Short mmCIF file of C-alpha atoms and ligand atoms in Angstrom, two decimals:
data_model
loop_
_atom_site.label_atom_id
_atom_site.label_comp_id
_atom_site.label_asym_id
_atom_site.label_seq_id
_atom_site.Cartn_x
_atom_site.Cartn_y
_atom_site.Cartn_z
CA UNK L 1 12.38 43.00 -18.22
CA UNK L 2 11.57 42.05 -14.61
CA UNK L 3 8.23 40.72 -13.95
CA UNK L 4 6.80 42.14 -10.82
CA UNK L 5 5.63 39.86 -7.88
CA UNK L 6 1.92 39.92 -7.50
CA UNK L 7 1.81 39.47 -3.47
CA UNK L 8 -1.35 37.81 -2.48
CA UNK L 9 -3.68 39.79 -0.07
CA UNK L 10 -2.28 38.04 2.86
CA UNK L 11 1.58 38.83 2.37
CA UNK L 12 0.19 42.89 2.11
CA UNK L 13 -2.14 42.56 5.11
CA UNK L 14 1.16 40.63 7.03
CA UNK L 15 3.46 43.63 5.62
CA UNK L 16 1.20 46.52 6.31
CA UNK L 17 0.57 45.58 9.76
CA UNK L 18 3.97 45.24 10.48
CA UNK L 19 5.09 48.39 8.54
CA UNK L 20 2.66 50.59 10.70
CA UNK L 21 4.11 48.80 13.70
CA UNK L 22 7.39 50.48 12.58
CA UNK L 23 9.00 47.58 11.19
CA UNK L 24 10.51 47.18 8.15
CA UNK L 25 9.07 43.99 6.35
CA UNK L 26 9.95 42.24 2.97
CA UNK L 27 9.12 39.45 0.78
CA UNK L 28 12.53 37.29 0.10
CA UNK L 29 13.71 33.97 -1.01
CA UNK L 30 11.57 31.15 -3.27
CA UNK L 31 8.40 33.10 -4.21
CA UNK L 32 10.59 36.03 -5.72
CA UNK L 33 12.57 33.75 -7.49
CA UNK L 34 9.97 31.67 -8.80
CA UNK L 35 8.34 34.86 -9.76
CA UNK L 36 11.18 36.29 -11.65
CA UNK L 37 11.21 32.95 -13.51
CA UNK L 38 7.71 33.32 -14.44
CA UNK L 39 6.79 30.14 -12.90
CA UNK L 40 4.11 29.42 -9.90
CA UNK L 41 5.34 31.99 -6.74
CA UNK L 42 4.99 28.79 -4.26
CA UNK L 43 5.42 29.60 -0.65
CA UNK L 44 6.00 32.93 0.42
CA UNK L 45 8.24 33.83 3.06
CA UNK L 46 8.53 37.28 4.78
CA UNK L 47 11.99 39.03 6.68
CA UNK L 48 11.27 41.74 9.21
CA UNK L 49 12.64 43.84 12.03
CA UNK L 50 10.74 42.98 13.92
CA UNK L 51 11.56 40.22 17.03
CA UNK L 52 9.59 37.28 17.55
CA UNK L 53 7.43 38.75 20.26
CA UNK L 54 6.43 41.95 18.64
CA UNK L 55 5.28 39.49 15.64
CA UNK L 56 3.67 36.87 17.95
CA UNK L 57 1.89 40.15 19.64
CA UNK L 58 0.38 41.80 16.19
CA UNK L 59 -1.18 38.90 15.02
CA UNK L 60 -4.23 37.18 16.61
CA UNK L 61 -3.33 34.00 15.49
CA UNK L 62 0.60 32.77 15.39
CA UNK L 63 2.65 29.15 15.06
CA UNK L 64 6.16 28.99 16.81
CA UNK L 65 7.36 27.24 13.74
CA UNK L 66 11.01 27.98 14.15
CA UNK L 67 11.25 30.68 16.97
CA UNK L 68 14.71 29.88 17.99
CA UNK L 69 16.03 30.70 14.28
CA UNK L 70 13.54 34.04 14.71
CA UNK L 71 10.64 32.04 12.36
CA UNK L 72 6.82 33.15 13.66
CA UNK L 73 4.09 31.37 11.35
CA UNK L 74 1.11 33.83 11.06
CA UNK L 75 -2.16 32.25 10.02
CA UNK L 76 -4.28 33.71 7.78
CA UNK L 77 -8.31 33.90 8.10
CA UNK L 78 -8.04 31.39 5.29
CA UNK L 79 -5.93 29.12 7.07
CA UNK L 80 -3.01 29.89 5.52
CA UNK L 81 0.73 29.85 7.67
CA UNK L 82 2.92 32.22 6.40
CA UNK L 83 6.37 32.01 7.82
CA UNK L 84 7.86 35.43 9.13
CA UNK L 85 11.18 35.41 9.90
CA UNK L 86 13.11 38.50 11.78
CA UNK L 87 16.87 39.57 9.79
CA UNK L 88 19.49 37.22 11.15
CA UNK L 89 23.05 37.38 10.50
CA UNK L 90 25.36 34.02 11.35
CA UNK L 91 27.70 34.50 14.04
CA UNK L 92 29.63 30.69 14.31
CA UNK L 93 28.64 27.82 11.25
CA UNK L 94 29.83 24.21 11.98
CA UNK L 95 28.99 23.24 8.52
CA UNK L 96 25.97 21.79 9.54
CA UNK L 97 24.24 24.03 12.20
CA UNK L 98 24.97 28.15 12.41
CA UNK L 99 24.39 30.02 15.48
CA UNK L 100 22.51 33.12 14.09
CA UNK L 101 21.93 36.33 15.96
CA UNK L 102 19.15 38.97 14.84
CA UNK L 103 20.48 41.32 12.54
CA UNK L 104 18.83 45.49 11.75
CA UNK L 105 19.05 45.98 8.42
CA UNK L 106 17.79 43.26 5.73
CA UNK L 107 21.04 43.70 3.57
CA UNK L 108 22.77 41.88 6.24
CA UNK L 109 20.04 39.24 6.15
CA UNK L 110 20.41 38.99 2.59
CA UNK L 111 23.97 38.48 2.61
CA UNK L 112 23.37 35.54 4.91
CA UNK L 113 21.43 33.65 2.19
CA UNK L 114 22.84 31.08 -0.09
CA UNK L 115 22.55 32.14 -3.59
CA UNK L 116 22.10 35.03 -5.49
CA UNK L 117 19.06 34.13 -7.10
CA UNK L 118 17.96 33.52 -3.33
CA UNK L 119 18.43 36.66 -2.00
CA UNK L 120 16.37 39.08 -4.00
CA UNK L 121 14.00 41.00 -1.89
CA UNK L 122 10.93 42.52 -2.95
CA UNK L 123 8.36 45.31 -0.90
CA UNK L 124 5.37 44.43 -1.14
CA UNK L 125 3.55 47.60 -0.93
CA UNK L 126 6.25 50.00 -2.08
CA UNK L 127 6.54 47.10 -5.02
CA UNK L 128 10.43 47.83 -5.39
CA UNK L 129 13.36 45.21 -5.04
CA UNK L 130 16.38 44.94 -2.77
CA UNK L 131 19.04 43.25 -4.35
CA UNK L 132 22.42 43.77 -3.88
CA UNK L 133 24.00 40.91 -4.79
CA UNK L 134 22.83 40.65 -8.81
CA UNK L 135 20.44 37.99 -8.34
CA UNK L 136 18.01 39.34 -11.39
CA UNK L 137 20.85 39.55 -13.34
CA UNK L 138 22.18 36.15 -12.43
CA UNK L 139 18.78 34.95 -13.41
CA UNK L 140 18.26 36.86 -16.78
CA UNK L 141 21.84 34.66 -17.98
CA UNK L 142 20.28 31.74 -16.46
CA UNK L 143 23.57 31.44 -13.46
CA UNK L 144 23.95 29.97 -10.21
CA UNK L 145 26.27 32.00 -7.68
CA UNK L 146 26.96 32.11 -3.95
CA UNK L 147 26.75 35.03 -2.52
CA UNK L 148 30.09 36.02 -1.39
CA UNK L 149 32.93 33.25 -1.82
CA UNK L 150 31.87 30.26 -2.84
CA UNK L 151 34.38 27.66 -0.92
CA UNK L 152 33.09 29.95 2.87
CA UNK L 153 29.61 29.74 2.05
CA UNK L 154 29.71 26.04 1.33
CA UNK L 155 31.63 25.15 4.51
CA UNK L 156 29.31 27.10 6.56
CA UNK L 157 26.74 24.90 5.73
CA UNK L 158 27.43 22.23 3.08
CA UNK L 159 23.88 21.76 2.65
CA UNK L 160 24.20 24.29 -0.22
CA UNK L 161 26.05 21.84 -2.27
CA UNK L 162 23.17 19.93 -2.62
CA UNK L 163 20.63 22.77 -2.91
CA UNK L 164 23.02 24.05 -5.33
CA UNK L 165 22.65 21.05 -7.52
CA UNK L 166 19.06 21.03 -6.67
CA UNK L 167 17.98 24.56 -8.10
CA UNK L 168 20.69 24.17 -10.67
CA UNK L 169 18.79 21.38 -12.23
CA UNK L 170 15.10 22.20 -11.70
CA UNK L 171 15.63 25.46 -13.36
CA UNK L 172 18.33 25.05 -15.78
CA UNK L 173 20.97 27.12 -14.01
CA UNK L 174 24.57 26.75 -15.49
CA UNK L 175 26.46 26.61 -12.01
CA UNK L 176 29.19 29.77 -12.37
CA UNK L 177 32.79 28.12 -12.36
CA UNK L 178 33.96 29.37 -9.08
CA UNK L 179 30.98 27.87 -7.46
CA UNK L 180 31.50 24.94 -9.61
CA UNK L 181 34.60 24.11 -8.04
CA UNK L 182 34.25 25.33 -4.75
CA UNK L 183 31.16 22.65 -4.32
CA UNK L 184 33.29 19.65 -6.47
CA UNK L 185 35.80 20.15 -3.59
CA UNK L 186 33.34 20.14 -0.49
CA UNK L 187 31.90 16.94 -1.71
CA UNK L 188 34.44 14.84 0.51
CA UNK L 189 32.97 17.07 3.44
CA UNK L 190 29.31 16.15 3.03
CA UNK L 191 29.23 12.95 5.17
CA UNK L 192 29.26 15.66 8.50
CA UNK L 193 25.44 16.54 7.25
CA UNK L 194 22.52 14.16 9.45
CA UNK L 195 21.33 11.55 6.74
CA UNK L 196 17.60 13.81 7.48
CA UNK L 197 18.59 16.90 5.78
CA UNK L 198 20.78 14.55 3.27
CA UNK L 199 17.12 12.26 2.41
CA UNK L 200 15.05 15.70 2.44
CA UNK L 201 17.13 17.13 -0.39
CA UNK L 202 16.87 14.08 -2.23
CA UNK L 203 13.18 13.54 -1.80
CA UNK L 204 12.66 17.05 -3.26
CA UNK L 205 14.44 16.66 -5.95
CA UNK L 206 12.42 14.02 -6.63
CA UNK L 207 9.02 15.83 -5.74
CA UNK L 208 9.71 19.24 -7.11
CA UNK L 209 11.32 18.94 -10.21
CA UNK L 210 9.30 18.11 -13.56
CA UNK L 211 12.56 16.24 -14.92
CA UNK L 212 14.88 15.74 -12.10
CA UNK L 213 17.38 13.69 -14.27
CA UNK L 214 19.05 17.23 -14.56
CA UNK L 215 19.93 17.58 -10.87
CA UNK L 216 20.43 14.15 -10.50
CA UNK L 217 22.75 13.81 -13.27
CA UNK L 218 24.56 16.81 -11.52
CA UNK L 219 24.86 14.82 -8.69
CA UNK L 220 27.23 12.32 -10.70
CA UNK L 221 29.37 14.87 -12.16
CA UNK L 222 30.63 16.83 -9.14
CA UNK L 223 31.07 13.58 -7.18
CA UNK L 224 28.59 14.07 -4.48
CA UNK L 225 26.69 10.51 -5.76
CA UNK L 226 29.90 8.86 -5.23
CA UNK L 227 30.33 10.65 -1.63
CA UNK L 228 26.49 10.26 -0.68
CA UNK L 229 25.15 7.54 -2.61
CA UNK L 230 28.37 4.77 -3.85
CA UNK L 231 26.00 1.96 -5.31
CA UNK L 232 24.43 4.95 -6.88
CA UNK L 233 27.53 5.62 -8.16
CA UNK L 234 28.29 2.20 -9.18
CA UNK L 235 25.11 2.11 -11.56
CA UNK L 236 26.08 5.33 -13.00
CA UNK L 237 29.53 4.00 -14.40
CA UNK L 238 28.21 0.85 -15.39
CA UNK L 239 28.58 -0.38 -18.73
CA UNK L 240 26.31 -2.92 -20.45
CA UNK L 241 27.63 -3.38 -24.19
CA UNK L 242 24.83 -4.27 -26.77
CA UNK L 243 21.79 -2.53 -24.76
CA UNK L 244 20.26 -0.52 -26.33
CA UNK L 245 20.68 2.36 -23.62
CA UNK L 246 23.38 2.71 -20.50
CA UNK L 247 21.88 1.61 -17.28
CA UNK L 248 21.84 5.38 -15.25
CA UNK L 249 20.35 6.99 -18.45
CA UNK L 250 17.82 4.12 -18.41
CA UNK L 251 17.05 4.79 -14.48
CA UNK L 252 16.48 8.19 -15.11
CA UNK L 253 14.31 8.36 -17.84
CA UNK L 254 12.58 5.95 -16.14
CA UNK L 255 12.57 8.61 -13.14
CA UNK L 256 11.04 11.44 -14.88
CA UNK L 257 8.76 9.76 -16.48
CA UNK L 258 6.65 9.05 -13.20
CA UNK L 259 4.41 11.87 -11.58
CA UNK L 260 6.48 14.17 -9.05
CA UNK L 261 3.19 13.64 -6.81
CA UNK L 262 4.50 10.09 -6.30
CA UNK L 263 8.32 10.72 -4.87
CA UNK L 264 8.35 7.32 -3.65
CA UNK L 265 7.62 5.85 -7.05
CA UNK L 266 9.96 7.93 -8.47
CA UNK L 267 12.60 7.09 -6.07
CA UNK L 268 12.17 3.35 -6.97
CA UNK L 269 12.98 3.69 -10.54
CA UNK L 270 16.16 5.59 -9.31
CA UNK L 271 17.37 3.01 -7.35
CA UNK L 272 15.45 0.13 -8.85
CA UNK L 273 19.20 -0.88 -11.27
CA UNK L 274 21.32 -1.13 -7.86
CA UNK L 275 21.53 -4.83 -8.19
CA UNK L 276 22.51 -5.34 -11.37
CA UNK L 277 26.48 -3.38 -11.13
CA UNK L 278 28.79 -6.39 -9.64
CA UNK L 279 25.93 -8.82 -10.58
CA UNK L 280 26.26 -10.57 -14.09
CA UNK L 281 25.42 -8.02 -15.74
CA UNK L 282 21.48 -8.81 -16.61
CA UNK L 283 18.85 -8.05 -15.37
CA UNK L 284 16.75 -10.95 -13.76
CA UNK L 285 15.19 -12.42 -10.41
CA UNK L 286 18.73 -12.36 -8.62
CA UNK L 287 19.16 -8.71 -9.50
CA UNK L 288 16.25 -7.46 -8.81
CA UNK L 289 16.43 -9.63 -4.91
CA UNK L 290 20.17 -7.84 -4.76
CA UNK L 291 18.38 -4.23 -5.28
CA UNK L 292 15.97 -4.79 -3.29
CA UNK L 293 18.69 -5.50 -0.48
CA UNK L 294 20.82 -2.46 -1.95
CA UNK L 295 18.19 -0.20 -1.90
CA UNK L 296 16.93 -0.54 1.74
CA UNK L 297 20.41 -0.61 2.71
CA UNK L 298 21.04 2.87 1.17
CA UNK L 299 17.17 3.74 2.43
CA UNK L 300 17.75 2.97 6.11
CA UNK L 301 21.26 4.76 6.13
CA UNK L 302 19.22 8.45 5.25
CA UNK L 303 16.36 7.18 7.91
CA UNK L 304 13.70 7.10 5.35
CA UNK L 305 10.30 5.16 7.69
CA UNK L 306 9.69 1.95 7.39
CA UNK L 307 6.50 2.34 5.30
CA UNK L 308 8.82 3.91 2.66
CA UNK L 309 11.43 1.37 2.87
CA UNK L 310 9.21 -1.42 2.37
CA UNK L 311 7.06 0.31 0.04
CA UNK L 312 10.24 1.16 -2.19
CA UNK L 313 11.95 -2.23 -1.79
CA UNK L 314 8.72 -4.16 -2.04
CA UNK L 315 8.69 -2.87 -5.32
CA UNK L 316 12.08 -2.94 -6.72
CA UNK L 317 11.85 -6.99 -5.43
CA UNK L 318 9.12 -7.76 -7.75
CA UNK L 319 11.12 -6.83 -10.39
CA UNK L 320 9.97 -3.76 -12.22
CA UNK L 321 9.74 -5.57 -15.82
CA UNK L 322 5.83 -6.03 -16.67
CA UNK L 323 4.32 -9.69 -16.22
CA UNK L 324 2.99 -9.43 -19.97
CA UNK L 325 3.44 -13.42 -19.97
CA UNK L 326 0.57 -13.63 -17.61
CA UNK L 327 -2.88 -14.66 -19.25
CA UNK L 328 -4.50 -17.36 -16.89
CA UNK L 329 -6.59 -16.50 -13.85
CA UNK L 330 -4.41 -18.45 -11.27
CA UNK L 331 -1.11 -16.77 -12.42
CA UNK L 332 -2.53 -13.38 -12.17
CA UNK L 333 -4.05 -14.12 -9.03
CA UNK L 334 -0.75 -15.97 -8.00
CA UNK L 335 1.08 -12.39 -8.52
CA UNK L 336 -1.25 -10.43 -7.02
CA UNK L 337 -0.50 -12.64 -3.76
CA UNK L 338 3.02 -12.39 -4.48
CA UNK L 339 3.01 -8.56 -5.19
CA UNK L 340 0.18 -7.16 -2.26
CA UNK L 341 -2.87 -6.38 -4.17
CA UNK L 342 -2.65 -3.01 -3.12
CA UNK L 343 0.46 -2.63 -4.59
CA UNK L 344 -0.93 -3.02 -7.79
CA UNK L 345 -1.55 0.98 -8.68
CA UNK L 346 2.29 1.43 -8.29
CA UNK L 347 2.99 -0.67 -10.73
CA UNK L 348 0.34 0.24 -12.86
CA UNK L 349 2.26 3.63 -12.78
CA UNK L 350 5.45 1.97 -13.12
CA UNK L 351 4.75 -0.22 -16.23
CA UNK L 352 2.62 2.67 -18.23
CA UNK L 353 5.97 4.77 -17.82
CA UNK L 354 7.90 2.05 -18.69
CA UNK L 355 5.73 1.86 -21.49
CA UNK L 356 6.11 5.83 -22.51
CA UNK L 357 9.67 5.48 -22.26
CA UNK L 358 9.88 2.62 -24.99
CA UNK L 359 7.38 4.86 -26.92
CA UNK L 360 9.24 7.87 -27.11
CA UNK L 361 12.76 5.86 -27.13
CA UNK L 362 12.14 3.06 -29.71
CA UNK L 363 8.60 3.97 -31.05
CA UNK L 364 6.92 0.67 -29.22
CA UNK L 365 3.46 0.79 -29.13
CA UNK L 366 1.82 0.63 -25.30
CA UNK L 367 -0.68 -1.40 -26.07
CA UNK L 368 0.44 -5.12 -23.59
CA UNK L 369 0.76 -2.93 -21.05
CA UNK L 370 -2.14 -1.86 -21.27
CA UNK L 371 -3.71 -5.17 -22.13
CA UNK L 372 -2.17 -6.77 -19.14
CA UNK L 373 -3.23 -4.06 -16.59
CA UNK L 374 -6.58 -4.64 -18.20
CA UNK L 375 -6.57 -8.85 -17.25
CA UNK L 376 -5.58 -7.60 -13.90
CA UNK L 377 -8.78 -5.36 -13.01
CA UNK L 378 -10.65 -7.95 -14.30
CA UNK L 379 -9.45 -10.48 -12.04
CA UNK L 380 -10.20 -8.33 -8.93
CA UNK L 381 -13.71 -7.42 -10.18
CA UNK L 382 -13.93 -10.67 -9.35
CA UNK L 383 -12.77 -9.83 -5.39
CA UNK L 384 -10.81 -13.23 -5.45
CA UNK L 385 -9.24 -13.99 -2.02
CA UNK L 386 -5.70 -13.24 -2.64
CA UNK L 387 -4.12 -12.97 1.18
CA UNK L 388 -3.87 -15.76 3.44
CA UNK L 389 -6.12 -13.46 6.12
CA UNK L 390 -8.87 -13.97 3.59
CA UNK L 391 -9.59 -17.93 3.69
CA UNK L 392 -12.16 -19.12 4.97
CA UNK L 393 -10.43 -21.06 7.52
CA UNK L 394 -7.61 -19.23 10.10
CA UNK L 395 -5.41 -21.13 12.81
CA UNK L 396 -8.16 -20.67 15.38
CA UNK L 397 -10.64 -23.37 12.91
CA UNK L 398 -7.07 -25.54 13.15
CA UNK L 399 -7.52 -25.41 17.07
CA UNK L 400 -11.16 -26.20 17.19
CA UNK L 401 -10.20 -28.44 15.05
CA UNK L 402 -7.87 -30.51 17.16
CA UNK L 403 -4.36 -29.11 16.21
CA UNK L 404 -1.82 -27.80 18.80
CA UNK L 405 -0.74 -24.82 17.60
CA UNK L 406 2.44 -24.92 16.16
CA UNK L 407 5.19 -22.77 13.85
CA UNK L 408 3.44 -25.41 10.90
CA UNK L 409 -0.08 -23.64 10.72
CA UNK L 410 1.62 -21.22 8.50
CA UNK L 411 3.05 -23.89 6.44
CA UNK L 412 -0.87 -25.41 6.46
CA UNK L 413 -2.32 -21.84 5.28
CA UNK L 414 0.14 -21.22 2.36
CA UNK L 415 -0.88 -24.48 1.23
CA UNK L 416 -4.47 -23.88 1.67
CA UNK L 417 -3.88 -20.37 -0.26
CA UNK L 418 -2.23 -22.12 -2.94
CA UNK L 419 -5.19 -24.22 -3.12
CA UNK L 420 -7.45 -21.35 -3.20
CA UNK L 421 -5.12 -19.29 -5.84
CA UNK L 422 -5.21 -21.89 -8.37
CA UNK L 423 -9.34 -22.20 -7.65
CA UNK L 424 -10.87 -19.33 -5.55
CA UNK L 425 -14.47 -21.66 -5.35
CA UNK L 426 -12.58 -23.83 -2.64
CA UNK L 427 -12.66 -21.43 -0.78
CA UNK L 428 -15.47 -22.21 2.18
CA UNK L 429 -14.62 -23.40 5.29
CA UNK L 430 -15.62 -27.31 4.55
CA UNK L 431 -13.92 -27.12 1.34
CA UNK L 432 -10.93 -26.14 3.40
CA UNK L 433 -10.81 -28.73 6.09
CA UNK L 434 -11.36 -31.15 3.50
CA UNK L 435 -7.98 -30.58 1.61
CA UNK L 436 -6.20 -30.20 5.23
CA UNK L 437 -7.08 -33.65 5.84
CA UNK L 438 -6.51 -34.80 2.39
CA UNK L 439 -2.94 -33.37 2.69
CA UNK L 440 -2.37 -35.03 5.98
CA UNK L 441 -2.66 -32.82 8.21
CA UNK L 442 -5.33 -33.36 10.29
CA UNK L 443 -5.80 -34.09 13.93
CA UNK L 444 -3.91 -37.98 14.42
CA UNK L 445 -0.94 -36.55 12.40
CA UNK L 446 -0.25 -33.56 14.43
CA UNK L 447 -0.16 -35.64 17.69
P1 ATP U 1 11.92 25.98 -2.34
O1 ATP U 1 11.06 26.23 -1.13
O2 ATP U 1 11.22 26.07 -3.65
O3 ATP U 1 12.77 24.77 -2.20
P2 ATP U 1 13.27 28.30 -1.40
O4 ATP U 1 14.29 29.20 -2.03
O5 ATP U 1 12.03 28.94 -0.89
O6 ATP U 1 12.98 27.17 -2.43
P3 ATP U 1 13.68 27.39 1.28
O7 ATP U 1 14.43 26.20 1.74
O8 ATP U 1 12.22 27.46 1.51
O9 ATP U 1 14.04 27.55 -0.26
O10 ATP U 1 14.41 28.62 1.96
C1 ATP U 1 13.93 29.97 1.83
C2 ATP U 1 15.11 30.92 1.65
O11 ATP U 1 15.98 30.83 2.79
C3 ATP U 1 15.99 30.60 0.46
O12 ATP U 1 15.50 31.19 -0.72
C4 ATP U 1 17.33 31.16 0.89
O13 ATP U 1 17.34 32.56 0.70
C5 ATP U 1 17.34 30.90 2.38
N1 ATP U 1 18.01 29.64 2.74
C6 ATP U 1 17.42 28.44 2.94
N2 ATP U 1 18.30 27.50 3.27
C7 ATP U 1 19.50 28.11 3.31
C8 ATP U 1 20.83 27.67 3.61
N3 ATP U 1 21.08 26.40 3.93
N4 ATP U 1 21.81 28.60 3.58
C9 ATP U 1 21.55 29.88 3.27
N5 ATP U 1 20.34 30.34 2.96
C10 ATP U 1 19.32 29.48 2.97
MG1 MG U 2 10.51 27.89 0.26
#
């Protein structure tokens, strides 16, 4: 039985005012779906009849989100955009662009739309659905179809390969075997797509998806890991005899396990095996220094920003392994320095999930995690200076001092922080000059 779409009071204000404009308006794409699913509606999107203008002109308040593709956000009183789009149809696809045109009637809007589940409309007011290409149906036996011929739609826009594999795996679609195909043979054509697009379907995999090992896994069979992502594809068919789980299953546990609020976290324990294929095998310091490298290598090719590239790689360098050997003040504090203090919440998030996957896997109890993380807050109750911008002393007290400034005040201040790791109480600015002097550093030296 169909569930019916509740349309918040916004999508019927949008729709009546356009209605008693004369133009035909409907509610289409992810909301109906989601409905139909029984799952959280999610952004709603609106076709119409009406052009661009007329919709900029009915509503006091409008956002030219997309108005060369015909998209006019309306805002809400409460601040909501809702993004109101007039019919198109395509009239030339490259693959990765298409040159639409507006279209009259909204079954030649639907028929532009990728899949079937995709292009179910639903009236808001009359509350009655538009869709001609079987979408409900599709969804009742749980199928993913094109509309119209698979191998076309793809090369219109190969985008839908991956948004294929996308809604495939977030909702437990079995892809239909002409579609199947059609999309295993466009995966040699996916490298015309801009790395943007190519990141952005990634990243919501990652963010959308409560276990997006299904998609992901997907994204091995049909080849398009191998054609997008080929160290990906590399830790996918490696083999490590005697562990006690394959390296890509272990990444992707690993993946769902961590909260779809934190994409980049959960990014990291995708990638965070690259260094280990064509390595020797284990897992160690020179694997996890050869991910790091793999993964902003990979990262910079799809143009993630250079906050998420370090954040990511940062990460995966450290090793994602918990410290548990770590007891003694200094050698926490020596980590911290090591790690970022503020990177400390990731891998709080990191280890604990770590920790739930040995749980559920092997039955191991969380509790060193949980010990360790525990030594760690401790540490910083203590606010211990743990960067080399926190000593008490900086290169301008080296000056006053009597140094030239050279390239070996930084080689002075890691020395100093070293000090000051192993025994935060040296830290005062006497204390400090003291120990430069002791280590021979001081004014006659530097001359
Ligand atoms: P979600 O927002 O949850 O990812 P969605 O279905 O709303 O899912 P959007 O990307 O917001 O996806 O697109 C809205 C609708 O526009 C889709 O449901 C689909 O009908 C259509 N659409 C989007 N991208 C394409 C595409 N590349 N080719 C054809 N139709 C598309
Ligand atoms: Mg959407």
């Amino acid at each position: 039985m169909d569930r019916k779409p509740q349309a918040p009071g916004y999508v019927l204000w949008v729709t009546k005012t356009l209605e008693e404009a004369g133009y035909e308006t409907w509610a289409v794409g992810g909301a109906i779906r989601n409905t139909l699913l029984g799952i959280p509606a999610g952004d709603w999107d609106m076709a119409t009849r009406a052009p661009p203008p007329v919709v900029q002109r009915l509503f006091p308040r409008t956002v030219p989100v997309g108005i060369e593709h015909g998209t006019v956000g309306v805002l809400t009183r409460d601040g909501i955009l809702l993004e109101v789009t007039t019919f198109r149809r395509d009239v030339v696809t490259s693959g990765r662009h298409a040159v639409v045109e507006f279209a009259d009637t909204l079954l030649e809007d639907l028929a532009r739309r990728d899949f079937t589940i995709n292009a179910v409309a639903w009236h808001p007011t009359c509350e009655e659905f538009q869709d001609p290409f079987g979408g409900r149906e599709d969804l009742d036996a749980r199928l993913l179809r094109t509309v119209g011929d698979p191998g076309e739609r793809f090369s219109e826009d190969y985008l839908r390969v991956l948004r294929a594999l996308r809604f495939s795996g977030r909702f437990s679609l079995r892809v239909d075997d002409e579609t199947w195909r059609a999309l295993c043979d466009s995966t040699d054509r996916l490298g015309i797509l801009s790395p943007e697009r190519i990141r952005e379907e990634l990243m919501k995999v990652l963010a959308q998806d409560a276990r997006p090992s299904g998609a992901l896994a997907l994204y091995a069979a049909s080849g398009v890991l191998g054609a997008l992502y080929p160290e990906l594809s590399l830790v996918e068919g490696c083999s490590r005899p005697g562990r006690k789980e394959e390296l890509w299953a272990h990444c992707l546990f690993l993946t769902n396990l961590l909260p779809p609020g934190r994409p980049a976290l959960r990014l990291t324990a995708l990638l965070h095996g690259l260094g280990i294929p064509e390595g020797d095998g284990v897992a160690g310091e020179g694997s996890d220094l050869r991910g790091r490298d793999r993964a902003a290598a990979l990262m910079i090719r799809y143009r993630f920003s250079n906050a998420r590239v370090r954040e990511v790689t940062e990460l995966i360098g450290m090793g994602l392994e918990p410290p548990l050997y770590l007891s003694d003040p200094p050698g926490l504090r020596r980590w911290l320095h090591r790690a970022d203090p503020d990177r400390l919440r990731s891998f709080g998030r990191i280890w604990l999930g770590k920790a739930r996957l040995d749980r559920v896997r092997w039955g191991e109890a969380p509790g060193p995690v949980l010990d360790l993380l525990r030594r760690f807050r401790g540490e910083l109750l203590g606010r211990p200076p743990l960067r080399v911008e926190e000593l008490a002393l900086n290169g301008r007290d080296l000056i006053a001092w009597g140094l030239k400034p050279s390239p070996r005040f930084g080689k002075i201040l890691d020395h100093l922080m070293d000090w000051v790791l192993e025994d935060p109480s040296l830290n005062t600015r006497d204390r400090l000059m003291e120990l430069v002097e002791l280590a021979g550093f001081g004014p006659e030296e530097s001359k």
